[in-house]
Amino acid sequence: MAKKRKPDAGITVTDFARPVVEVKNLSIDVRPLNRTRKELSQVRQAIVSAESSVNPNRRLLLELYAEILLDPHLTSVSEKRRLAVTNTDIVCANEKGEQHLLVHKLIDTQWFEQLLSHIIETVGFGYTLIDLLTANLLDPASLEECEIIDRRHVKPELSIVTKTPEMNSGFGYTLPPYNNLYLSVGKKRDLGLLLKALPWILLKTGNIQDWAIFNQIFGMPYRVGKYNSTVPGDREKLKQALEEAGTSTYLILPDGTEIEYIQNTGTAGNAENFQKFQKTCDDQVSKLWLGGTLTTDAGDKGARSLGDVHLEVEEKIAAADRRFVLRILNSKFIPALRYAGYDIQEGYRFDFKEAEEQLSIVEQLDNDLKIHEKVGRIPKKFFAEKYGVTFVDDNDEPEKEEPEPTKPVEKEKKPKEEAVNNADGLSLSHRLVSSFLSFFDQAPKL
């Protein structure tokens, strides 16, 4: 049975620049997703229906999207892009670096993180309409779940929300005051990256199903039972015996007949082929979402250098995602906050913290000291301003070490024989003393 949202309820919304306006909730019939098996042949019909210029209907396409979002690899790569945004600290500040206190409380809520997730998920879906009407933005502590309008009921090409997906008339959400109560994200005719991933995921799903059948036939031993066709009841007895003997596959054949499985042992009939095909499908999805494959899977020889290249591409994609989110927050969300009652003056804007600002003080100091020691000297003024420390003096020159006191040079004592030989240059008294000393040197020791 169709599930309805709350009936139209009048909500008074007050804006500083507007008179009091009567606002009504949307009334749509939300039906459960069609979870029947999806085939590759349904893709083209879904695209034609979504791109119709008369009555665009994305229901079939979105139900296909819901099916492939169950794929683990697609979940992994899409989460990687989402986390690159939600795990980066964000602030709302002016040019002086002064943060808006109430907006800061809003940022520090689960609701705001879900808002960022919905914005970045638009890359996959193409378009998202976020419900701000039911959120009490002035009380961040009361916020719970950030809700979106069911995409099957949103027709971006017509800027309306319909009661059922099949209708082509409905509620216009771009007219005042609803343009500040519903946050539209994305391009009107964009069907998202999921459209390009769709055939690869469906092909992989079919491939894995065939692989499972292959393993069931050739991966487990099976039993062959033969019976005498001339004996009544022999086949039934054999079948009962095989069923009671276990759950492995069995064959029941009459005597004189046989079934032969001809397995292709070449490159086209072994289990490795299924694995290669699955990897090919996953690689295409990784390239589509992250720009490469080596940041999610291990490569072959030389993959280290290629992985660095893929990581650089992935970082550029993450930077583009952050810019996309900032454009939505600054151009659409800030006006919506002002409409809700936030006093946000001109000059305040959302921005992601730089990578350096997200490092701890200890990590920043360690990096600065390494530069100071190994690259070039950094003036003390830099450390004083950045870390709030006070130095005894402002002298940036290294202290000169005091030279060690020089020891007096001792005169070399010449051998006494040399003193005697040089006696000609000495006075008479010196010559006598030298002769006297040389005499004792030559005396035998007792």
GROMACS .gro file of C-alpha atoms in nm:
model
  446
    1MET     CA    1   0.000   0.000   0.000
    2ALA     CA    2   0.123   0.344  -0.085
    3LYS     CA    3   0.273   0.527   0.208
    4LYS     CA    4   0.181   0.896   0.239
    5ARG     CA    5   0.372   1.176   0.397
    6LYS     CA    6   0.207   1.392   0.659
    7PRO     CA    7  -0.101   1.579   0.532
    8ASP     CA    8  -0.063   1.938   0.428
    9ALA     CA    9   0.009   2.139   0.738
   10GLY     CA   10   0.040   2.515   0.753
   11ILE     CA   11   0.378   2.630   0.881
   12THR     CA   12   0.448   2.993   0.946
   13VAL     CA   13   0.793   3.094   0.828
   14THR     CA   14   0.922   3.437   0.925
   15ASP     CA   15   1.198   3.612   0.735
   16PHE     CA   16   1.351   3.944   0.830
   17ALA     CA   17   1.299   4.084   0.479
   18ARG     CA   18   0.967   3.913   0.401
   19PRO     CA   19   0.614   3.926   0.538
   20VAL     CA   20   0.473   3.620   0.713
   21VAL     CA   21   0.417   3.348   0.453
   22GLU     CA   22   0.201   3.037   0.471
   23VAL     CA   23   0.398   2.729   0.366
   24LYS     CA   24   0.265   2.380   0.296
   25ASN     CA   25   0.441   2.046   0.310
   26LEU     CA   26   0.464   1.836  -0.003
   27SER     CA   27   0.213   1.553  -0.034
   28ILE     CA   28   0.345   1.254  -0.230
   29ASP     CA   29   0.261   0.885  -0.246
   30VAL     CA   30   0.584   0.708  -0.154
   31ARG     CA   31   0.580   0.352  -0.289
   32PRO     CA   32   0.835   0.080  -0.209
   33LEU     CA   33   1.112   0.011  -0.457
   34ASN     CA   34   1.059  -0.257  -0.718
   35ARG     CA   35   1.318  -0.516  -0.617
   36THR     CA   36   1.254  -0.767  -0.895
   37ARG     CA   37   1.552  -0.901  -1.086
   38LYS     CA   38   1.706  -0.638  -1.313
   39GLU     CA   39   1.839  -0.722  -1.659
   40LEU     CA   40   2.070  -0.540  -1.897
   41SER     CA   41   1.786  -0.519  -2.150
   42GLN     CA   42   1.595  -0.284  -1.916
   43VAL     CA   43   1.864  -0.016  -1.923
   44ARG     CA   44   1.781   0.133  -2.263
   45GLN     CA   45   1.411   0.155  -2.185
   46ALA     CA   46   1.489   0.331  -1.855
   47ILE     CA   47   1.716   0.584  -2.028
   48VAL     CA   48   1.456   0.664  -2.295
   49SER     CA   49   1.193   0.717  -2.026
   50ALA     CA   50   1.422   0.944  -1.821
   51GLU     CA   51   1.524   1.154  -2.122
   52SER     CA   52   1.172   1.203  -2.255
   53SER     CA   53   1.106   1.566  -2.347
   54VAL     CA   54   0.728   1.529  -2.302
   55ASN     CA   55   0.700   1.345  -1.970
   56PRO     CA   56   1.042   1.264  -1.822
   57ASN     CA   57   1.019   0.979  -1.573
   58ARG     CA   58   1.326   0.855  -1.386
   59ARG     CA   59   1.149   0.585  -1.185
   60LEU     CA   60   1.280   0.285  -1.383
   61LEU     CA   61   1.631   0.425  -1.394
   62LEU     CA   62   1.638   0.502  -1.022
   63GLU     CA   63   1.518   0.152  -0.940
   64LEU     CA   64   1.805   0.016  -1.148
   65TYR     CA   65   2.039   0.247  -0.954
   66ALA     CA   66   1.902   0.110  -0.626
   67GLU     CA   67   1.985  -0.242  -0.745
   68ILE     CA   68   2.346  -0.177  -0.842
   69LEU     CA   69   2.412   0.021  -0.522
   70LEU     CA   70   2.407  -0.318  -0.346
   71ASP     CA   71   2.734  -0.402  -0.523
   72PRO     CA   72   3.024  -0.406  -0.272
   73HIS     CA   73   3.283  -0.259  -0.509
   74LEU     CA   74   3.061   0.030  -0.615
   75THR     CA   75   2.982   0.095  -0.249
   76SER     CA   76   3.354   0.102  -0.169
   77VAL     CA   77   3.457   0.351  -0.439
   78SER     CA   78   3.157   0.579  -0.384
   79GLU     CA   79   3.223   0.580  -0.008
   80LYS     CA   80   3.584   0.672  -0.078
   81ARG     CA   81   3.474   0.987  -0.259
   82ARG     CA   82   3.217   1.071   0.006
   83LEU     CA   83   3.461   1.030   0.295
   84ALA     CA   84   3.713   1.258   0.122
   85VAL     CA   85   3.455   1.534   0.175
   86THR     CA   86   3.294   1.448   0.509
   87ASN     CA   87   3.628   1.371   0.679
   88THR     CA   88   3.769   1.714   0.595
   89ASP     CA   89   3.705   1.981   0.857
   90ILE     CA   90   3.485   2.267   0.741
   91VAL     CA   91   3.429   2.613   0.891
   92CYS     CA   92   3.207   2.915   0.832
   93ALA     CA   93   3.416   3.226   0.886
   94ASN     CA   94   3.479   3.575   0.753
   95GLU     CA   95   3.795   3.718   0.602
   96LYS     CA   96   3.938   3.784   0.949
   97GLY     CA   97   3.903   3.418   1.040
   98GLU     CA   98   3.619   3.481   1.287
   99GLN     CA   99   3.383   3.182   1.293
  100HIS     CA  100   3.005   3.209   1.315
  101LEU     CA  101   2.921   3.045   1.649
  102LEU     CA  102   2.568   2.923   1.570
  103VAL     CA  103   2.670   2.788   1.230
  104HIS     CA  104   2.966   2.618   1.400
  105LYS     CA  105   2.719   2.434   1.626
  106LEU     CA  106   2.522   2.333   1.317
  107ILE     CA  107   2.837   2.202   1.146
  108ASP     CA  108   2.909   1.984   1.449
  109THR     CA  109   2.592   1.775   1.402
  110GLN     CA  110   2.511   1.448   1.232
  111TRP     CA  111   2.246   1.634   1.030
  112PHE     CA  112   2.511   1.853   0.865
  113GLU     CA  113   2.731   1.554   0.781
  114GLN     CA  114   2.431   1.391   0.613
  115LEU     CA  115   2.373   1.717   0.425
  116LEU     CA  116   2.728   1.697   0.288
  117SER     CA  117   2.671   1.331   0.197
  118HIS     CA  118   2.353   1.413   0.004
  119ILE     CA  119   2.534   1.689  -0.185
  120ILE     CA  120   2.826   1.468  -0.290
  121GLU     CA  121   2.593   1.176  -0.374
  122THR     CA  122   2.446   1.401  -0.642
  123VAL     CA  123   2.756   1.318  -0.848
  124GLY     CA  124   2.619   0.966  -0.883
  125PHE     CA  125   2.248   1.042  -0.918
  126GLY     CA  126   2.265   1.366  -1.114
  127TYR     CA  127   2.013   1.560  -0.904
  128THR     CA  128   1.903   1.584  -0.540
  129LEU     CA  129   1.632   1.786  -0.366
  130ILE     CA  130   1.707   1.828   0.006
  131ASP     CA  131   1.425   1.900   0.250
  132LEU     CA  132   1.503   2.198   0.478
  133LEU     CA  133   1.140   2.270   0.565
  134THR     CA  134   1.107   1.997   0.828
  135ALA     CA  135   1.444   2.080   0.990
  136ASN     CA  136   1.456   2.322   1.284
  137LEU     CA  137   1.782   2.484   1.178
  138LEU     CA  138   1.779   2.738   1.463
  139ASP     CA  139   1.808   2.454   1.715
  140PRO     CA  140   2.101   2.237   1.598
  141ALA     CA  141   2.068   2.007   1.900
  142SER     CA  142   1.719   1.901   1.787
  143LEU     CA  143   1.825   1.805   1.434
  144GLU     CA  144   1.816   1.434   1.358
  145GLU     CA  145   1.813   1.308   1.000
  146CYS     CA  146   1.867   1.521   0.692
  147GLU     CA  147   1.595   1.407   0.453
  148ILE     CA  148   1.568   1.429   0.077
  149ILE     CA  149   1.261   1.420  -0.145
  150ASP     CA  150   1.224   1.080  -0.310
  151ARG     CA  151   1.406   1.122  -0.641
  152ARG     CA  152   1.138   0.925  -0.827
  153HIS     CA  153   0.894   1.210  -0.758
  154VAL     CA  154   1.131   1.492  -0.853
  155LYS     CA  155   1.129   1.612  -1.214
  156PRO     CA  156   1.423   1.854  -1.235
  157GLU     CA  157   1.354   1.930  -1.600
  158LEU     CA  158   1.020   2.084  -1.495
  159SER     CA  159   1.133   2.198  -1.147
  160ILE     CA  160   0.837   2.022  -0.986
  161VAL     CA  161   0.762   1.747  -0.736
  162THR     CA  162   0.477   1.516  -0.840
  163LYS     CA  163   0.241   1.310  -0.628
  164THR     CA  164   0.326   0.998  -0.831
  165PRO     CA  165   0.626   0.938  -1.059
  166GLU     CA  166   0.401   0.908  -1.364
  167MET     CA  167   0.246   1.255  -1.333
  168ASN     CA  168   0.383   1.555  -1.524
  169SER     CA  169   0.230   1.828  -1.309
  170GLY     CA  170   0.298   1.904  -0.948
  171PHE     CA  171   0.444   2.139  -0.691
  172GLY     CA  172   0.701   2.399  -0.803
  173TYR     CA  173   0.988   2.413  -0.555
  174THR     CA  174   1.188   2.693  -0.719
  175LEU     CA  175   0.935   2.967  -0.642
  176PRO     CA  176   0.963   3.181  -0.327
  177PRO     CA  177   0.961   3.095  -0.043
  178TYR     CA  178   1.017   2.731  -0.134
  179ASN     CA  179   1.351   2.800  -0.301
  180ASN     CA  180   1.485   2.861   0.052
  181LEU     CA  181   1.307   2.561   0.201
  182TYR     CA  182   1.419   2.298  -0.050
  183LEU     CA  183   1.785   2.283  -0.151
  184SER     CA  184   1.826   2.175  -0.514
  185VAL     CA  185   2.162   2.027  -0.611
  186GLY     CA  186   2.282   1.921  -0.957
  187LYS     CA  187   2.201   1.978  -1.322
  188LYS     CA  188   1.846   1.939  -1.443
  189ARG     CA  189   1.916   1.685  -1.718
  190ASP     CA  190   2.212   1.509  -1.560
  191LEU     CA  191   2.153   1.137  -1.495
  192GLY     CA  192   2.472   1.096  -1.293
  193LEU     CA  193   2.776   0.869  -1.300
  194LEU     CA  194   2.562   0.572  -1.197
  195LEU     CA  195   2.428   0.564  -1.552
  196LYS     CA  196   2.777   0.482  -1.682
  197ALA     CA  197   2.841   0.227  -1.407
  198LEU     CA  198   2.504   0.057  -1.460
  199PRO     CA  199   2.590  -0.183  -1.748
  200TRP     CA  200   2.919  -0.291  -1.588
  201ILE     CA  201   2.754  -0.382  -1.257
  202LEU     CA  202   2.471  -0.572  -1.427
  203LEU     CA  203   2.720  -0.761  -1.645
  204LYS     CA  204   2.926  -0.849  -1.340
  205THR     CA  205   2.618  -0.971  -1.154
  206GLY     CA  206   2.527  -1.203  -1.441
  207ASN     CA  207   2.887  -1.321  -1.464
  208ILE     CA  208   2.895  -1.412  -1.094
  209GLN     CA  209   2.568  -1.602  -1.130
  210ASP     CA  210   2.718  -1.804  -1.416
  211TRP     CA  211   3.032  -1.858  -1.208
  212ALA     CA  212   2.820  -1.996  -0.924
  213ILE     CA  213   2.655  -2.244  -1.164
  214PHE     CA  214   2.999  -2.340  -1.298
  215ASN     CA  215   3.122  -2.411  -0.945
  216GLN     CA  216   2.811  -2.607  -0.864
  217ILE     CA  217   2.868  -2.837  -1.162
  218PHE     CA  218   3.245  -2.867  -1.173
  219GLY     CA  219   3.352  -2.752  -0.829
  220MET     CA  220   3.189  -3.037  -0.636
  221PRO     CA  221   3.207  -3.411  -0.699
  222TYR     CA  222   2.884  -3.568  -0.815
  223ARG     CA  223   2.751  -3.924  -0.801
  224VAL     CA  224   2.622  -4.137  -1.084
  225GLY     CA  225   2.369  -4.412  -1.013
  226LYS     CA  226   2.262  -4.664  -1.277
  227TYR     CA  227   1.954  -4.880  -1.260
  228ASN     CA  228   1.811  -5.170  -1.457
  229SER     CA  229   1.529  -5.031  -1.666
  230THR     CA  230   1.371  -5.375  -1.693
  231VAL     CA  231   1.316  -5.403  -1.318
  232PRO     CA  232   1.005  -5.212  -1.202
  233GLY     CA  233   1.069  -4.971  -0.915
  234ASP     CA  234   1.447  -4.995  -0.946
  235ARG     CA  235   1.483  -4.626  -1.041
  236GLU     CA  236   1.274  -4.502  -0.747
  237LYS     CA  237   1.475  -4.709  -0.501
  238LEU     CA  238   1.802  -4.577  -0.644
  239LYS     CA  239   1.679  -4.218  -0.627
  240GLN     CA  240   1.572  -4.257  -0.265
  241ALA     CA  241   1.909  -4.405  -0.174
  242LEU     CA  242   2.101  -4.121  -0.339
  243GLU     CA  243   1.884  -3.857  -0.168
  244GLU     CA  244   1.936  -4.013   0.173
  245ALA     CA  245   2.312  -4.050   0.119
  246GLY     CA  246   2.386  -3.674   0.109
  247THR     CA  247   2.322  -3.341  -0.062
  248SER     CA  248   2.586  -3.351  -0.335
  249THR     CA  249   2.477  -3.361  -0.699
  250TYR     CA  250   2.378  -3.697  -0.840
  251LEU     CA  251   2.273  -3.847  -1.174
  252ILE     CA  252   2.036  -4.139  -1.228
  253LEU     CA  253   2.092  -4.321  -1.557
  254PRO     CA  254   1.959  -4.645  -1.700
  255ASP     CA  255   2.215  -4.913  -1.775
  256GLY     CA  256   2.385  -4.863  -2.109
  257THR     CA  257   2.355  -4.484  -2.114
  258GLU     CA  258   2.591  -4.209  -2.005
  259ILE     CA  259   2.618  -3.831  -1.991
  260GLU     CA  260   2.948  -3.676  -2.084
  261TYR     CA  261   3.056  -3.328  -1.974
  262ILE     CA  262   3.303  -3.182  -2.220
  263GLN     CA  263   3.487  -2.912  -2.030
  264ASN     CA  264   3.685  -2.660  -2.230
  265THR     CA  265   4.033  -2.670  -2.081
  266GLY     CA  266   4.157  -2.380  -2.295
  267THR     CA  267   4.139  -2.010  -2.220
  268ALA     CA  268   3.762  -1.985  -2.262
  269GLY     CA  269   3.624  -2.244  -2.026
  270ASN     CA  270   3.792  -2.233  -1.687
  271ALA     CA  271   3.714  -2.049  -1.366
  272GLU     CA  272   3.992  -1.797  -1.426
  273ASN     CA  273   3.788  -1.641  -1.705
  274PHE     CA  274   3.504  -1.554  -1.469
  275GLN     CA  275   3.750  -1.391  -1.231
  276LYS     CA  276   3.913  -1.188  -1.509
  277PHE     CA  277   3.575  -1.067  -1.631
  278GLN     CA  278   3.475  -0.962  -1.281
  279LYS     CA  279   3.803  -0.772  -1.239
  280THR     CA  280   3.749  -0.596  -1.573
  281CYS     CA  281   3.406  -0.477  -1.461
  282ASP     CA  282   3.540  -0.358  -1.125
  283ASP     CA  283   3.831  -0.179  -1.293
  284GLN     CA  284   3.594   0.015  -1.517
  285VAL     CA  285   3.391   0.127  -1.216
  286SER     CA  286   3.709   0.231  -1.031
  287LYS     CA  287   3.827   0.436  -1.329
  288LEU     CA  288   3.486   0.599  -1.354
  289TRP     CA  289   3.463   0.690  -0.985
  290LEU     CA  290   3.826   0.743  -0.879
  291GLY     CA  291   4.016   0.797  -1.205
  292GLY     CA  292   4.225   0.481  -1.159
  293THR     CA  293   4.245   0.132  -1.011
  294LEU     CA  294   4.568   0.109  -0.812
  295THR     CA  295   4.435   0.294  -0.506
  296THR     CA  296   4.179   0.017  -0.449
  297ASP     CA  297   4.348  -0.299  -0.582
  298ALA     CA  298   4.705  -0.426  -0.595
  299GLY     CA  299   4.876  -0.411  -0.933
  300ASP     CA  300   5.156  -0.598  -1.107
  301LYS     CA  301   5.520  -0.503  -1.145
  302GLY     CA  302   5.584  -0.131  -1.143
  303ALA     CA  303   5.252  -0.068  -0.973
  304ARG     CA  304   5.410   0.148  -0.702
  305SER     CA  305   5.492   0.435  -0.936
  306LEU     CA  306   5.162   0.396  -1.123
  307GLY     CA  307   4.980   0.393  -0.791
  308ASP     CA  308   5.133   0.731  -0.708
  309VAL     CA  309   4.997   0.866  -1.038
  310HIS     CA  310   4.651   0.724  -0.968
  311LEU     CA  311   4.661   0.870  -0.616
  312GLU     CA  312   4.739   1.213  -0.758
  313VAL     CA  313   4.440   1.185  -0.995
  314GLU     CA  314   4.220   1.073  -0.706
  315GLU     CA  315   4.328   1.372  -0.497
  316LYS     CA  316   4.237   1.606  -0.783
  317ILE     CA  317   3.891   1.447  -0.802
  318ALA     CA  318   3.851   1.490  -0.425
  319ALA     CA  319   3.952   1.857  -0.456
  320ALA     CA  320   3.691   1.906  -0.731
  321ASP     CA  321   3.426   1.743  -0.508
  322ARG     CA  322   3.510   1.980  -0.223
  323ARG     CA  323   3.480   2.281  -0.454
  324PHE     CA  324   3.142   2.151  -0.574
  325VAL     CA  325   3.019   2.120  -0.215
  326LEU     CA  326   3.143   2.469  -0.125
  327ARG     CA  327   2.963   2.624  -0.421
  328ILE     CA  328   2.633   2.473  -0.305
  329LEU     CA  329   2.685   2.574   0.058
  330ASN     CA  330   2.787   2.932  -0.018
  331SER     CA  331   2.544   3.005  -0.299
  332LYS     CA  332   2.232   2.823  -0.173
  333PHE     CA  333   2.266   2.703   0.185
  334ILE     CA  334   2.376   3.036   0.337
  335PRO     CA  335   2.069   3.218   0.189
  336ALA     CA  336   1.853   2.936   0.328
  337LEU     CA  337   2.010   2.982   0.672
  338ARG     CA  338   1.943   3.356   0.658
  339TYR     CA  339   1.583   3.284   0.565
  340ALA     CA  340   1.558   3.047   0.863
  341GLY     CA  341   1.668   3.327   1.097
  342TYR     CA  342   2.047   3.309   1.107
  343ASP     CA  343   2.220   3.646   1.133
  344ILE     CA  344   2.498   3.581   0.882
  345GLN     CA  345   2.662   3.900   0.766
  346GLU     CA  346   2.822   3.950   0.428
  347GLY     CA  347   3.173   3.810   0.408
  348TYR     CA  348   3.100   3.486   0.590
  349ARG     CA  349   3.146   3.175   0.380
  350PHE     CA  350   3.200   2.803   0.419
  351ASP     CA  351   3.547   2.671   0.353
  352PHE     CA  352   3.744   2.352   0.410
  353LYS     CA  353   4.049   2.372   0.632
  354GLU     CA  354   4.379   2.334   0.456
  355ALA     CA  355   4.567   2.011   0.506
  356GLU     CA  356   4.827   2.189   0.721
  357GLU     CA  357   4.560   2.328   0.950
  358GLN     CA  358   4.428   1.979   1.016
  359LEU     CA  359   4.763   1.860   1.154
  360SER     CA  360   4.809   1.864   1.528
  361ILE     CA  361   5.033   2.130   1.685
  362VAL     CA  362   5.297   1.866   1.756
  363GLU     CA  363   5.295   1.749   1.391
  364GLN     CA  364   5.317   2.108   1.261
  365LEU     CA  365   5.604   2.190   1.497
  366ASP     CA  366   5.788   1.875   1.393
  367ASN     CA  367   5.754   1.969   1.024
  368ASP     CA  368   5.870   2.327   1.088
  369LEU     CA  369   6.174   2.213   1.285
  370LYS     CA  370   6.274   1.972   1.007
  371ILE     CA  371   6.258   2.257   0.756
  372HIS     CA  372   6.454   2.479   0.995
  373GLU     CA  373   6.730   2.220   1.034
  374LYS     CA  374   6.751   2.062   0.689
  375VAL     CA  375   6.624   2.321   0.440
  376GLY     CA  376   6.683   2.670   0.573
  377ARG     CA  377   6.671   2.871   0.891
  378ILE     CA  378   6.330   3.007   0.996
  379PRO     CA  379   6.321   3.335   1.195
  380LYS     CA  380   6.209   3.321   1.557
  381LYS     CA  381   5.929   3.563   1.473
  382PHE     CA  382   5.758   3.285   1.272
  383PHE     CA  383   5.756   3.045   1.570
  384ALA     CA  384   5.647   3.322   1.808
  385GLU     CA  385   5.343   3.415   1.596
  386LYS     CA  386   5.240   3.060   1.504
  387TYR     CA  387   5.285   2.887   1.839
  388GLY     CA  388   5.251   3.184   2.079
  389VAL     CA  389   5.589   3.132   2.241
  390THR     CA  390   5.822   3.401   2.379
  391PHE     CA  391   6.196   3.397   2.319
  392VAL     CA  392   6.457   3.550   2.550
  393ASP     CA  393   6.590   3.754   2.258
  394ASP     CA  394   6.502   3.811   1.895
  395ASN     CA  395   6.848   3.732   1.764
  396ASP     CA  396   6.820   3.480   1.480
  397GLU     CA  397   7.195   3.428   1.453
  398PRO     CA  398   7.329   3.115   1.617
  399GLU     CA  399   7.526   3.177   1.932
  400LYS     CA  400   7.901   3.174   1.873
  401GLU     CA  401   8.083   2.917   2.071
  402GLU     CA  402   8.364   3.051   2.289
  403PRO     CA  403   8.704   2.929   2.167
  404GLU     CA  404   8.879   2.689   2.395
  405PRO     CA  405   9.168   2.849   2.587
  406THR     CA  406   9.498   2.781   2.415
  407LYS     CA  407   9.760   2.601   2.615
  408PRO     CA  408  10.102   2.763   2.629
  409VAL     CA  409  10.341   2.601   2.389
  410GLU     CA  410  10.609   2.418   2.578
  411LYS     CA  411  10.960   2.454   2.448
  412GLU     CA  412  11.104   2.134   2.325
  413LYS     CA  413  11.370   2.003   2.547
  414LYS     CA  414  11.675   1.923   2.340
  415PRO     CA  415  11.875   1.616   2.425
  416LYS     CA  416  12.170   1.678   2.643
  417GLU     CA  417  12.403   1.552   2.373
  418GLU     CA  418  12.272   1.819   2.144
  419ALA     CA  419  12.327   2.075   2.418
  420VAL     CA  420  12.691   1.974   2.440
  421ASN     CA  421  12.740   1.987   2.062
  422ASN     CA  422  12.591   2.333   2.056
  423ALA     CA  423  12.802   2.451   2.344
  424ASP     CA  424  12.998   2.679   2.115
  425GLY     CA  425  12.706   2.917   2.096
  426LEU     CA  426  12.657   2.927   2.474
  427SER     CA  427  12.829   3.113   2.746
  428LEU     CA  428  13.117   2.960   2.937
  429SER     CA  429  12.904   2.884   3.242
  430HIS     CA  430  12.645   2.711   3.025
  431ARG     CA  431  12.911   2.503   2.860
  432LEU     CA  432  13.044   2.389   3.194
  433VAL     CA  433  12.700   2.293   3.319
  434SER     CA  434  12.630   2.099   2.999
  435SER     CA  435  12.955   1.909   3.028
  436PHE     CA  436  12.874   1.831   3.388
  437LEU     CA  437  12.534   1.695   3.307
  438SER     CA  438  12.664   1.489   3.017
  439PHE     CA  439  12.911   1.335   3.245
  440PHE     CA  440  12.641   1.205   3.477
  441ASP     CA  441  12.439   1.079   3.187
  442GLN     CA  442  12.723   0.858   3.077
  443ALA     CA  443  12.793   0.719   3.423
  444PRO     CA  444  12.697   0.355   3.479
  445LYS     CA  445  12.383   0.296   3.686
  446LEU     CA  446  12.421   0.099   4.010
   0.00000   0.00000   0.00000
